[in-house]
mmCIF file of C-alpha atoms and ligand atoms in Angstrom:
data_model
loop_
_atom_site.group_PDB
_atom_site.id
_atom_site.type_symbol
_atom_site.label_atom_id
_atom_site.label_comp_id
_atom_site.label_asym_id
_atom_site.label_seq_id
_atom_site.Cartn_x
_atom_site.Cartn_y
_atom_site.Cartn_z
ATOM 1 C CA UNK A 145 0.000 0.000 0.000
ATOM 2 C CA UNK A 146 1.188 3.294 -1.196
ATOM 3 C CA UNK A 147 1.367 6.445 1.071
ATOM 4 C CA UNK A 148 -1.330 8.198 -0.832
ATOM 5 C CA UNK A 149 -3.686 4.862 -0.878
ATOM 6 C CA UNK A 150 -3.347 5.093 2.813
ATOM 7 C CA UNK A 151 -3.927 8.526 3.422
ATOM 8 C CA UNK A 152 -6.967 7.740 0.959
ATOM 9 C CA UNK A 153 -8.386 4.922 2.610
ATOM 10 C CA UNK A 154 -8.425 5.970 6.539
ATOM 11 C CA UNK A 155 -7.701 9.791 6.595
ATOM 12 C CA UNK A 156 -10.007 11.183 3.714
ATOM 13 C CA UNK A 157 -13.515 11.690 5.088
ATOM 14 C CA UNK A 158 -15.726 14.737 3.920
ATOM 15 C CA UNK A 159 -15.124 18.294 6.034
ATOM 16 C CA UNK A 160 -18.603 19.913 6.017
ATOM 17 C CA UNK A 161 -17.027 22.955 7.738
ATOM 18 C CA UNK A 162 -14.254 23.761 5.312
ATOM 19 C CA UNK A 163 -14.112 24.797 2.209
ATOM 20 C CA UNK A 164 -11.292 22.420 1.218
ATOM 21 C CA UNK A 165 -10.000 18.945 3.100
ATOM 22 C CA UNK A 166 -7.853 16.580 3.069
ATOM 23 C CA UNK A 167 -6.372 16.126 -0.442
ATOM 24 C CA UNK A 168 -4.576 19.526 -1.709
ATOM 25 C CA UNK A 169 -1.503 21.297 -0.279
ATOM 26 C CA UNK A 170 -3.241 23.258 1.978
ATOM 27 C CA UNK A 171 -6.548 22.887 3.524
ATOM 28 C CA UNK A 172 -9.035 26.383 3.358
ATOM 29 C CA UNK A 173 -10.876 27.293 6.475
ATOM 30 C CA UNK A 174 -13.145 30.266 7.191
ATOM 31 C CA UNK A 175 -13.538 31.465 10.214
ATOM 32 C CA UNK A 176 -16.898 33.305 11.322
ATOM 33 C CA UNK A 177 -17.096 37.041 11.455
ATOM 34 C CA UNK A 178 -16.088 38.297 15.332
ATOM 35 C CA UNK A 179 -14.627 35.269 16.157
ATOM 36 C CA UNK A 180 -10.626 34.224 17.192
ATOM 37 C CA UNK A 181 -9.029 31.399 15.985
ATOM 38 C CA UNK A 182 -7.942 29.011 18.734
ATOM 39 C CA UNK A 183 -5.129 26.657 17.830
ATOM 40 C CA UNK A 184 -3.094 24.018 19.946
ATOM 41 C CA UNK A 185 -1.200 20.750 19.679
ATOM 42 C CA UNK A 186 -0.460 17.751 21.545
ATOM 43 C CA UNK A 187 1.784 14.975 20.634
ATOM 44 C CA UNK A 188 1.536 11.637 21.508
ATOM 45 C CA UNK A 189 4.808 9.005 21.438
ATOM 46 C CA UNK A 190 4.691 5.543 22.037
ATOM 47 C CA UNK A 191 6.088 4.140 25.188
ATOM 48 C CA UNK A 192 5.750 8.197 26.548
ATOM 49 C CA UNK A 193 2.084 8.259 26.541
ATOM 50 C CA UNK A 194 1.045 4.882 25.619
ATOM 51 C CA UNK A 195 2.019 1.361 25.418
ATOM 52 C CA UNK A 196 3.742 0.618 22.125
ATOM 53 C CA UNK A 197 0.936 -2.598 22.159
ATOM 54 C CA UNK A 198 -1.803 -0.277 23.519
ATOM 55 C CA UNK A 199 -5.046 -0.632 21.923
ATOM 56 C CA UNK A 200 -5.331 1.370 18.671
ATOM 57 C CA UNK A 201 -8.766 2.127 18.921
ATOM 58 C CA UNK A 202 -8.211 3.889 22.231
ATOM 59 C CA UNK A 203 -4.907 5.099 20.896
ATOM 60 C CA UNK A 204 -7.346 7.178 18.213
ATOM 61 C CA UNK A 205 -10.255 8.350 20.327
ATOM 62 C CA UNK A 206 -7.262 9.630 23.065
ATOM 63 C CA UNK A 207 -5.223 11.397 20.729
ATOM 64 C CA UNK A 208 -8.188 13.602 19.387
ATOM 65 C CA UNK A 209 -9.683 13.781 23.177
ATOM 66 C CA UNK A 210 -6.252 15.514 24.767
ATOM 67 C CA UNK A 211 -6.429 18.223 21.777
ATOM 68 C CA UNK A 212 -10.208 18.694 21.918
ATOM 69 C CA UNK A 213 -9.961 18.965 25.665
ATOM 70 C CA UNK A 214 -7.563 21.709 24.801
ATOM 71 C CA UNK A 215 -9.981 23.928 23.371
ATOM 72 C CA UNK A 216 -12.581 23.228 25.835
ATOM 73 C CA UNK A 217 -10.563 24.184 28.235
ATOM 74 C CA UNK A 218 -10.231 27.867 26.174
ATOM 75 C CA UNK A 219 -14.065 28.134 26.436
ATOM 76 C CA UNK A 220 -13.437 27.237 22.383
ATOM 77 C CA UNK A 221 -16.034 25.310 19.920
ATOM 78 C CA UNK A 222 -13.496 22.645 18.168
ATOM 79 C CA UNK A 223 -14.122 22.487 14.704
ATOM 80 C CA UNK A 224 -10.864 21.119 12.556
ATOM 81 C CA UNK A 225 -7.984 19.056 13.204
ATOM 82 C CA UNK A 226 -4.849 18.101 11.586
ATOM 83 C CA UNK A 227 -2.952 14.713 11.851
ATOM 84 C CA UNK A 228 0.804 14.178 11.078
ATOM 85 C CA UNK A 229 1.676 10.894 12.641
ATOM 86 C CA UNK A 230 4.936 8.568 11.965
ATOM 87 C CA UNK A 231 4.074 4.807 11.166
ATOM 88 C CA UNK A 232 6.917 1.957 11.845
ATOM 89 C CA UNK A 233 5.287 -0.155 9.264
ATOM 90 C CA UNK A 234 1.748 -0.360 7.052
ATOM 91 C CA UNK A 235 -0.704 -2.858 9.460
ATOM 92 C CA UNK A 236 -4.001 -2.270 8.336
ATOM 93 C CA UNK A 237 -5.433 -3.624 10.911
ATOM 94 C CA UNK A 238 -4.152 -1.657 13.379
ATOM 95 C CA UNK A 239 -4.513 1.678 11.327
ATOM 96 C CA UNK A 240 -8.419 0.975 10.407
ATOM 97 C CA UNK A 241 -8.567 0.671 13.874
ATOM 98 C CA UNK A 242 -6.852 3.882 15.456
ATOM 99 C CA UNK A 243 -8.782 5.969 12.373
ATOM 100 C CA UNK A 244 -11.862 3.973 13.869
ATOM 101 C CA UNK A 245 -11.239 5.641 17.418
ATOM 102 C CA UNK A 246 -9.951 8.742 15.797
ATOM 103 C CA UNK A 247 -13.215 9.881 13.947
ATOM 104 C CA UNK A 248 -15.398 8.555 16.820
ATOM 105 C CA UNK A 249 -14.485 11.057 18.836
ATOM 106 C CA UNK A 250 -13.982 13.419 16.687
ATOM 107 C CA UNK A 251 -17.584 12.960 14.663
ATOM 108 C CA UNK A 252 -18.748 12.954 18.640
ATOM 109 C CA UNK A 253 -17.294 16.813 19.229
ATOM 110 C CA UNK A 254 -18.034 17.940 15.275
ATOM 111 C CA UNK A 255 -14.183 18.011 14.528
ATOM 112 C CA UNK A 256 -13.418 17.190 10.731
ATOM 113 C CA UNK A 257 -9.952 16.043 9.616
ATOM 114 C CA UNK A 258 -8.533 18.577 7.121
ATOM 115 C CA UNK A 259 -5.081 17.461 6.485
ATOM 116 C CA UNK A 260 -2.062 16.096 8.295
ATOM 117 C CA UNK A 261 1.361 14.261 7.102
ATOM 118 C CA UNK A 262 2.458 10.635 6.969
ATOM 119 C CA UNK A 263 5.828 9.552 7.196
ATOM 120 C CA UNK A 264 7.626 6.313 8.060
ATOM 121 C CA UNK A 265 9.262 6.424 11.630
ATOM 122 C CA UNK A 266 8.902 5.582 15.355
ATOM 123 C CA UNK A 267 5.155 5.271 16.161
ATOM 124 C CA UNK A 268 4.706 9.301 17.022
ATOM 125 C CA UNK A 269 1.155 10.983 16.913
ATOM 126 C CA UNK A 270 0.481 14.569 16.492
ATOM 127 C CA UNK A 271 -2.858 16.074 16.306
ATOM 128 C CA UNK A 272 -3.313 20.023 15.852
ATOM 129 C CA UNK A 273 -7.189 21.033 17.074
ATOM 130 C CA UNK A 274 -8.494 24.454 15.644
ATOM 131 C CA UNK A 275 -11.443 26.071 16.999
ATOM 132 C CA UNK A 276 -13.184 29.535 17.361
ATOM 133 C CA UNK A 277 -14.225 31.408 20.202
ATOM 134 C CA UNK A 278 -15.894 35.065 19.909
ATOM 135 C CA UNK A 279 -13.351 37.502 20.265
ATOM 136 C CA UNK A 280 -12.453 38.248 23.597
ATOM 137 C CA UNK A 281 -14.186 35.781 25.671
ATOM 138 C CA UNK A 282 -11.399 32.923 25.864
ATOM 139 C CA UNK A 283 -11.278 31.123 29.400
ATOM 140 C CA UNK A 284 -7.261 32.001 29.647
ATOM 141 C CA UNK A 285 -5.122 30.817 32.716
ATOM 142 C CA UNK A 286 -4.166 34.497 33.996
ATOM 143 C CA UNK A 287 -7.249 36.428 34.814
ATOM 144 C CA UNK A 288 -8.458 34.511 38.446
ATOM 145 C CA UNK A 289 -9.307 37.160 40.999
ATOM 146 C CA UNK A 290 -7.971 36.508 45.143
ATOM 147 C CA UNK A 291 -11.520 35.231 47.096
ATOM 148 C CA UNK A 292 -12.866 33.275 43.296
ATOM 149 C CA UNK A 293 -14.456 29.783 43.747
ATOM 150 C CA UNK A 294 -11.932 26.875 42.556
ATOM 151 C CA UNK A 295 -14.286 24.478 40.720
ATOM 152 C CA UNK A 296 -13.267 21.143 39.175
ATOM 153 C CA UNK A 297 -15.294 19.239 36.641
ATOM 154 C CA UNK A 298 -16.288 15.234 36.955
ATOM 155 C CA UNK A 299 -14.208 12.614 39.061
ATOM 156 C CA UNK A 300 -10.581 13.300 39.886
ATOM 157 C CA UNK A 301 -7.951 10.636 40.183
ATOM 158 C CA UNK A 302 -9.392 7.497 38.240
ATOM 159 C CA UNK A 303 -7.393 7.536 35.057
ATOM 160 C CA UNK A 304 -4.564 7.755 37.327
ATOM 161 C CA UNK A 305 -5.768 5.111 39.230
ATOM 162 C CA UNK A 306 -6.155 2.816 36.454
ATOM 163 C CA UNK A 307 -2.414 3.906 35.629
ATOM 164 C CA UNK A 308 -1.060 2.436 38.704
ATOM 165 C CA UNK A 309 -2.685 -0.766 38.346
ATOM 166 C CA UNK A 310 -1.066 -1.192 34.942
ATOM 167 C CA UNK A 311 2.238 -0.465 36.787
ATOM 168 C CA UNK A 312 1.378 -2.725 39.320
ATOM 169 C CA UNK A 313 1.674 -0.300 41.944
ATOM 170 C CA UNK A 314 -2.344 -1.407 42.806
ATOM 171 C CA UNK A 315 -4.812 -4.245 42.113
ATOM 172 C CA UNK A 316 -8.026 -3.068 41.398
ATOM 173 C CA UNK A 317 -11.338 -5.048 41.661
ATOM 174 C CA UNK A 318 -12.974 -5.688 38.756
ATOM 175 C CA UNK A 319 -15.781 -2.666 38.471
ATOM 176 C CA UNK A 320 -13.254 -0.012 39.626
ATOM 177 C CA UNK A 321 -10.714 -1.297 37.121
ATOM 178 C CA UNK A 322 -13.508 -1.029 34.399
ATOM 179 C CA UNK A 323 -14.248 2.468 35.026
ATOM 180 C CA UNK A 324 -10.326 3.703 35.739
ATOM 181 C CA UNK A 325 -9.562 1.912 32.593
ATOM 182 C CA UNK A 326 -12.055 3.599 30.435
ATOM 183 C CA UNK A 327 -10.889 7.212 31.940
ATOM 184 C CA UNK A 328 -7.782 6.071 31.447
ATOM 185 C CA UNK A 329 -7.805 5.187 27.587
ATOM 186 C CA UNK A 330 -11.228 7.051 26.265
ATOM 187 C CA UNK A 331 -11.163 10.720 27.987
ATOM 188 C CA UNK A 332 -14.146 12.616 27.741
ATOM 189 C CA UNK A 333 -13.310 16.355 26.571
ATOM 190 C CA UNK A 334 -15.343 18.547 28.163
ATOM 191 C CA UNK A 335 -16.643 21.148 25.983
ATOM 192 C CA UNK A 336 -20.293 21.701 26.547
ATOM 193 C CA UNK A 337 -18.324 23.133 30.019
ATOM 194 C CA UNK A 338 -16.281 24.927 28.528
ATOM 195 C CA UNK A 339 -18.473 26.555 26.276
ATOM 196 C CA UNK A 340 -21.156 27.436 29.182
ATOM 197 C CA UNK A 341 -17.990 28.864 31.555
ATOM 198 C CA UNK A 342 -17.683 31.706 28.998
ATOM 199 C CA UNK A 343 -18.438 35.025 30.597
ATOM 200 C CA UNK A 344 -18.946 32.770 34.229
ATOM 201 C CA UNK A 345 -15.249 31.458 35.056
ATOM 202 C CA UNK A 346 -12.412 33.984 35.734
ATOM 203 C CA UNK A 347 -9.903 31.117 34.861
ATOM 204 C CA UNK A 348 -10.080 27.874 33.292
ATOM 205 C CA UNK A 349 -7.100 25.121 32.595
ATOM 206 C CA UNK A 350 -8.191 21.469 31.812
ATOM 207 C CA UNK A 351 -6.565 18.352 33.765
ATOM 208 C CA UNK A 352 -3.524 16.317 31.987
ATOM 209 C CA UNK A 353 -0.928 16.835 33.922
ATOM 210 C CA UNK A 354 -2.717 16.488 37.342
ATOM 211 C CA UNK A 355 -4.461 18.875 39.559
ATOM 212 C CA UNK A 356 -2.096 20.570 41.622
ATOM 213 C CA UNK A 357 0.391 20.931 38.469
ATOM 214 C CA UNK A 358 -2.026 22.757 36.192
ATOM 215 C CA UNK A 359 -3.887 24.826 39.136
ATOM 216 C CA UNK A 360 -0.544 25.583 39.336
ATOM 217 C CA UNK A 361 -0.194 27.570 36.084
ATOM 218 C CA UNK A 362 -3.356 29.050 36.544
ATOM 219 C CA UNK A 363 -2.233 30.538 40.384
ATOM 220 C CA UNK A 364 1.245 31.276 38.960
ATOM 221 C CA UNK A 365 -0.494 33.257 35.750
ATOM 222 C CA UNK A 366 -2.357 34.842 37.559
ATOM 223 C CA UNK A 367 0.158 36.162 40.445
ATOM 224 C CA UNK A 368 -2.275 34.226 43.342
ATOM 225 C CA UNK A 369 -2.205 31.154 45.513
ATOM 226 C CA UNK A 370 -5.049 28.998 46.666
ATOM 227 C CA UNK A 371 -6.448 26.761 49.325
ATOM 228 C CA UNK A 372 -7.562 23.753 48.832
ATOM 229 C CA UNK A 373 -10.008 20.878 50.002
ATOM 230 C CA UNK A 374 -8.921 16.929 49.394
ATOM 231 C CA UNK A 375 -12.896 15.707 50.623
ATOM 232 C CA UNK A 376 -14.562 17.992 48.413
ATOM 233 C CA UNK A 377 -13.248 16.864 45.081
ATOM 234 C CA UNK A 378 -15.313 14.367 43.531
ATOM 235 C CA UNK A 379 -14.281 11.408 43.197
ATOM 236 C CA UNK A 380 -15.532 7.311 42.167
ATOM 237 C CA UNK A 381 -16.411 5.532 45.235
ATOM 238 C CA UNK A 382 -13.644 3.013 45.214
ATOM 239 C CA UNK A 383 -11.339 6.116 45.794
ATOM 240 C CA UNK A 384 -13.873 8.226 48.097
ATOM 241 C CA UNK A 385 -13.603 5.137 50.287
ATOM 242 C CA UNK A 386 -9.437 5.228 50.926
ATOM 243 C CA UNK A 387 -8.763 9.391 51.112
ATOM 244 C CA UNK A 388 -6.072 7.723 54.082
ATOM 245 C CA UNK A 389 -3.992 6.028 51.723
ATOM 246 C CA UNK A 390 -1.259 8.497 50.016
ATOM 247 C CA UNK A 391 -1.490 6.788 46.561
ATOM 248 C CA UNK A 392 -5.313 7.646 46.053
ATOM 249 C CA UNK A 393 -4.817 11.451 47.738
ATOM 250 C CA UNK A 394 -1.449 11.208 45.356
ATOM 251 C CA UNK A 395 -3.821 10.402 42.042
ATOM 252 C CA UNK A 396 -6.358 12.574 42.724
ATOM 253 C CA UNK A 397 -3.916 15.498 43.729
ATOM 254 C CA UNK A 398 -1.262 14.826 41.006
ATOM 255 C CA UNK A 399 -2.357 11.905 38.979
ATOM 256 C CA UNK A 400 -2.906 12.979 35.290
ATOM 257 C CA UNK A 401 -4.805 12.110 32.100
ATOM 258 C CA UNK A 402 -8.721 12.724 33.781
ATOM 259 C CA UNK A 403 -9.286 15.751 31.272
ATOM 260 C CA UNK A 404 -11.568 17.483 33.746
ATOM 261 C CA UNK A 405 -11.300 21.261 34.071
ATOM 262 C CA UNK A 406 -10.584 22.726 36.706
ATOM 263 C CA UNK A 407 -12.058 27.177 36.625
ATOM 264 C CA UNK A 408 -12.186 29.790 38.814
ATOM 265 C CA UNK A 409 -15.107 32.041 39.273
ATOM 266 C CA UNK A 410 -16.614 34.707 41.270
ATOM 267 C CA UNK A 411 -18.192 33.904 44.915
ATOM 268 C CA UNK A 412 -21.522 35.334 43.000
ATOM 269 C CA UNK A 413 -21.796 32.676 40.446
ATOM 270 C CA UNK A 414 -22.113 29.499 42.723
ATOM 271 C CA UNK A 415 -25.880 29.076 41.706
ATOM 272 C CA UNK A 416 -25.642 29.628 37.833
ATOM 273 C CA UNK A 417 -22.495 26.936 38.642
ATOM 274 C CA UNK A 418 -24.622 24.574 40.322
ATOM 275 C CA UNK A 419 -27.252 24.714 38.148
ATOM 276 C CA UNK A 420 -25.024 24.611 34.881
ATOM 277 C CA UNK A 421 -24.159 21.098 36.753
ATOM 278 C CA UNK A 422 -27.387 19.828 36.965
ATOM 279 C CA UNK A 423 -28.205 20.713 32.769
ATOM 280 C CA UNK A 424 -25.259 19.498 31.776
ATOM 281 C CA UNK A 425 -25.209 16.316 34.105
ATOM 282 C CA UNK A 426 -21.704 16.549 35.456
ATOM 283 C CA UNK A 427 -20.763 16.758 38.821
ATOM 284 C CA UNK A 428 -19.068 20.417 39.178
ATOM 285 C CA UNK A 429 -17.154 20.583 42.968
ATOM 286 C CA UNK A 430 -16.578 23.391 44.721
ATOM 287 C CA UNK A 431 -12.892 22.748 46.342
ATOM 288 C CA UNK A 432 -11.119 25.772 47.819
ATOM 289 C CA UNK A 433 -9.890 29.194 46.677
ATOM 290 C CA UNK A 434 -8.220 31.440 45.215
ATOM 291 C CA UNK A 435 -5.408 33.408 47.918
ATOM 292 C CA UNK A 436 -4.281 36.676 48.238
ATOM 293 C CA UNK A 437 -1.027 35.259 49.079
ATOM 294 C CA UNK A 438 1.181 32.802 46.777
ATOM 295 C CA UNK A 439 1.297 29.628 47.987
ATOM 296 C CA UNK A 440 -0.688 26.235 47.252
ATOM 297 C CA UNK A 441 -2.666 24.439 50.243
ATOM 298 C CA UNK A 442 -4.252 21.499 49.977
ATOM 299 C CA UNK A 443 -6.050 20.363 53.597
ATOM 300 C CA UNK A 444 -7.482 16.806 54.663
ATOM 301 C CA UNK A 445 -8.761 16.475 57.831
ATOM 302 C CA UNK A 446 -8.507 19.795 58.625
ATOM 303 C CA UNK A 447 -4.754 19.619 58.389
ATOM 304 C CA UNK A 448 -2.160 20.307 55.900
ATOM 305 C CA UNK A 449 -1.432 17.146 53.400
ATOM 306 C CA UNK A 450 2.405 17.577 52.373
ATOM 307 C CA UNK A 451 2.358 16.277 48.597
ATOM 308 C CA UNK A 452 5.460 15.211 47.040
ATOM 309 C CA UNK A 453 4.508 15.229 43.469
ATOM 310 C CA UNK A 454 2.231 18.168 42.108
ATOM 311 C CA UNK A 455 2.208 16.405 38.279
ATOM 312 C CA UNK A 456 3.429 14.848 35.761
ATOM 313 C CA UNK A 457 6.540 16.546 34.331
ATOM 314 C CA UNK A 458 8.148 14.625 31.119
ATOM 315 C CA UNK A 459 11.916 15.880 32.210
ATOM 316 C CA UNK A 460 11.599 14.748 36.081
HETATM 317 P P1 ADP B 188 2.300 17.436 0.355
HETATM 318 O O1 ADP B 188 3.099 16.590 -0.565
HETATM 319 O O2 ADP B 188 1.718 18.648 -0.252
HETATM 320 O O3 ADP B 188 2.978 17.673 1.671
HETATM 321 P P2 ADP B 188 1.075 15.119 1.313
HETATM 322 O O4 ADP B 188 1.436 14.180 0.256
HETATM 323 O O5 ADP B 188 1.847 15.098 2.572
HETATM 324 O O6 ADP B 188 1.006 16.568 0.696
HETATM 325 O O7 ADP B 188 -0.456 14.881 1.701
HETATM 326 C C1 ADP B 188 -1.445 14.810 0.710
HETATM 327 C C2 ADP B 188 -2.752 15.261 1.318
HETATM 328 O O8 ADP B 188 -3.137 14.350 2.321
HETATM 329 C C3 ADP B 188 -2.680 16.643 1.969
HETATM 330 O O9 ADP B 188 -3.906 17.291 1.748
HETATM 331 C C4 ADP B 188 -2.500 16.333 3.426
HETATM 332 O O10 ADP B 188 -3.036 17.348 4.237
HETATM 333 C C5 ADP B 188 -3.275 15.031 3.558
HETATM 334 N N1 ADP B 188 -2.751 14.125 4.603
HETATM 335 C C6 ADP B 188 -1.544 13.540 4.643
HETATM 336 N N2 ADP B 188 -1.437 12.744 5.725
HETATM 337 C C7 ADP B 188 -2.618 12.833 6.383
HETATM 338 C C8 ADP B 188 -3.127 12.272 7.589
HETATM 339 N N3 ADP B 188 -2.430 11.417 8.340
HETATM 340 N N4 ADP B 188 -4.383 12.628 7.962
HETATM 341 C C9 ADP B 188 -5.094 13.477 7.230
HETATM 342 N N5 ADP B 188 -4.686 14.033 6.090
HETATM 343 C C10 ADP B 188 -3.461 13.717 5.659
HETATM 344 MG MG1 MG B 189 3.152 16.706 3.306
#
């Protein structure tokens, strides 16, 4: 199979919202009057962020999740995305099933594939994610206020979870492993948040890196600090049950890959917040806030929890 047969067969799929797809040397895009274009990318190398013999359908949905999570965490609708990925060798199967996972998710979120590059190499995945936001009203990481609400979206911790019982570091019963699995390998961006936190949050980051990591940029960005709650984040039960143990408070506080977001917001907005919850179905939790003063608490018990890892960092 030819490069261009390939690209054919599993990248070529119509793009409703451009003007031209995949297929030329560039792809043309227009983007709607009073509008900004939001752009980001994420990588994803095998044996960095998966397993070389990871499932390729999860491998798909994943690497279009992180990047649509990306502009959901801008308070940005995602509507186009680029692929350049690096392939060790032609396996069909495993490429109809990665573009399987792929356009799943991105069919889910309205994303259409308008172009990308294949090449022969190490396994490597990039996807660029475009989106629009009108002009001015980007959830940015610099703008929280001292005395705002900290919010975080959905369950904290599981993917991380799921993580360490892969590593052995854990072993899971069966229905917790399900669900830490599935966070774990099939993220669920959160955009219909991020689209409703326009004009609400003051501050908005989503969660790869882990909680305490990327509140981080957003206190550092903005020149505050923050306090903190460990029992008010929401978490699955199997983890809600063992708050004691320092590897669940250590996923939940610095375990990566759950793709919630985490947003700041004015004291004033709690009930449009906890109604926004209810419509949308996702548990929204309010956990501490934002401080006057620099520094990062995070209390359990009443007491000060001293956590040795804030994140994931790829060069510690
Ligand atoms: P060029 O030679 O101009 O760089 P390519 O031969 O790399 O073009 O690609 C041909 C077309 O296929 C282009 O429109 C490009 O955007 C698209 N394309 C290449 N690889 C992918 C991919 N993995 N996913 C989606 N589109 C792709
Ligand atoms: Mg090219």
């Amino acid at each position: 199979m030819s490069e261009f047969s390939l690209i054919a067969k599993y990248f070529t799929r119509p793009a409703a919202n451009a003007d031209l797809g995949v297929g030329d040397d560039a792809a043309l895009l227009r983007v709607q009057e009073g509008h900004q274009l939001a752009i980001s990318v994420d990588m994803l190398v095998a044996g960095t962020h998966f397993y070389k013999d990871a499932d390729p359908y999860t491998v798909g949905w994943k690497s279009m999740a992180v990047n649509i999570s990306d502009m959901a965490a801008m308070g940005a609708a995602p509507k186009w995305a680029t692929l350049a990925i690096a392939l060790p060798k032609i396996d069909e199967d495993w490429l109809a099933e990665f573009a399987r996972g792929l356009f799943a998710c991105a069919e889910r979120f309205n994303v259409s594939l308008i172009g990308g590059d294949t090449t022969h190499g190490p396994l490597n995945i990039s996807v660029q994610i475009m989106g629009e936001v009108p002009t001015s009203q980007a959830l940015v990481r610099a703008s929280a206020q001292a005395d705002d609400d900290i919010w975080v979206s959905g369950h904290l911790g599981s993917a991380a979870l799921g993580l360490a019982h892969l590593q052995q570091k854990v072993s899971l019963p069966e229905t917790a492993l399900t669900h830490c699995l599935q966070r774990l390998h099939t993220p669920t961006p959160r955009v219909d948040l991020g689209l409703a936190l326009r004009g609400i949050a003051s501050s908005c980051i989503d969660v790869s890196d882990g909680l305490l990591a990327d509140l981080g940029h957003i206190l550092h960005n903005s020149k505050v600090g923050a306090s903190i709650h460990l029992e008010q984040i929401a978490c699955h039960d199997y983890l809600k049950n063992r708050l004691e143990q320092p590897l669940i408070q250590q996923c939940i506080t610095a375990g990566g890959d759950d793709y919630e977001l985490i947003f700041t917001a004015p004291r004033s907005k709690r009930d449009v917040i906890n109604t926004l919850s209810g419509q949308l179905n996702l548990p929204l939790s309010l956990i501490g806030a934002v401080t006057a003063e620099q520094t990062l608490q995070v209390q359990y018990q009443a007491r000060n929890l001293n956590i040795a890892r804030k994140g994931y960092d790829h060069f510690e």
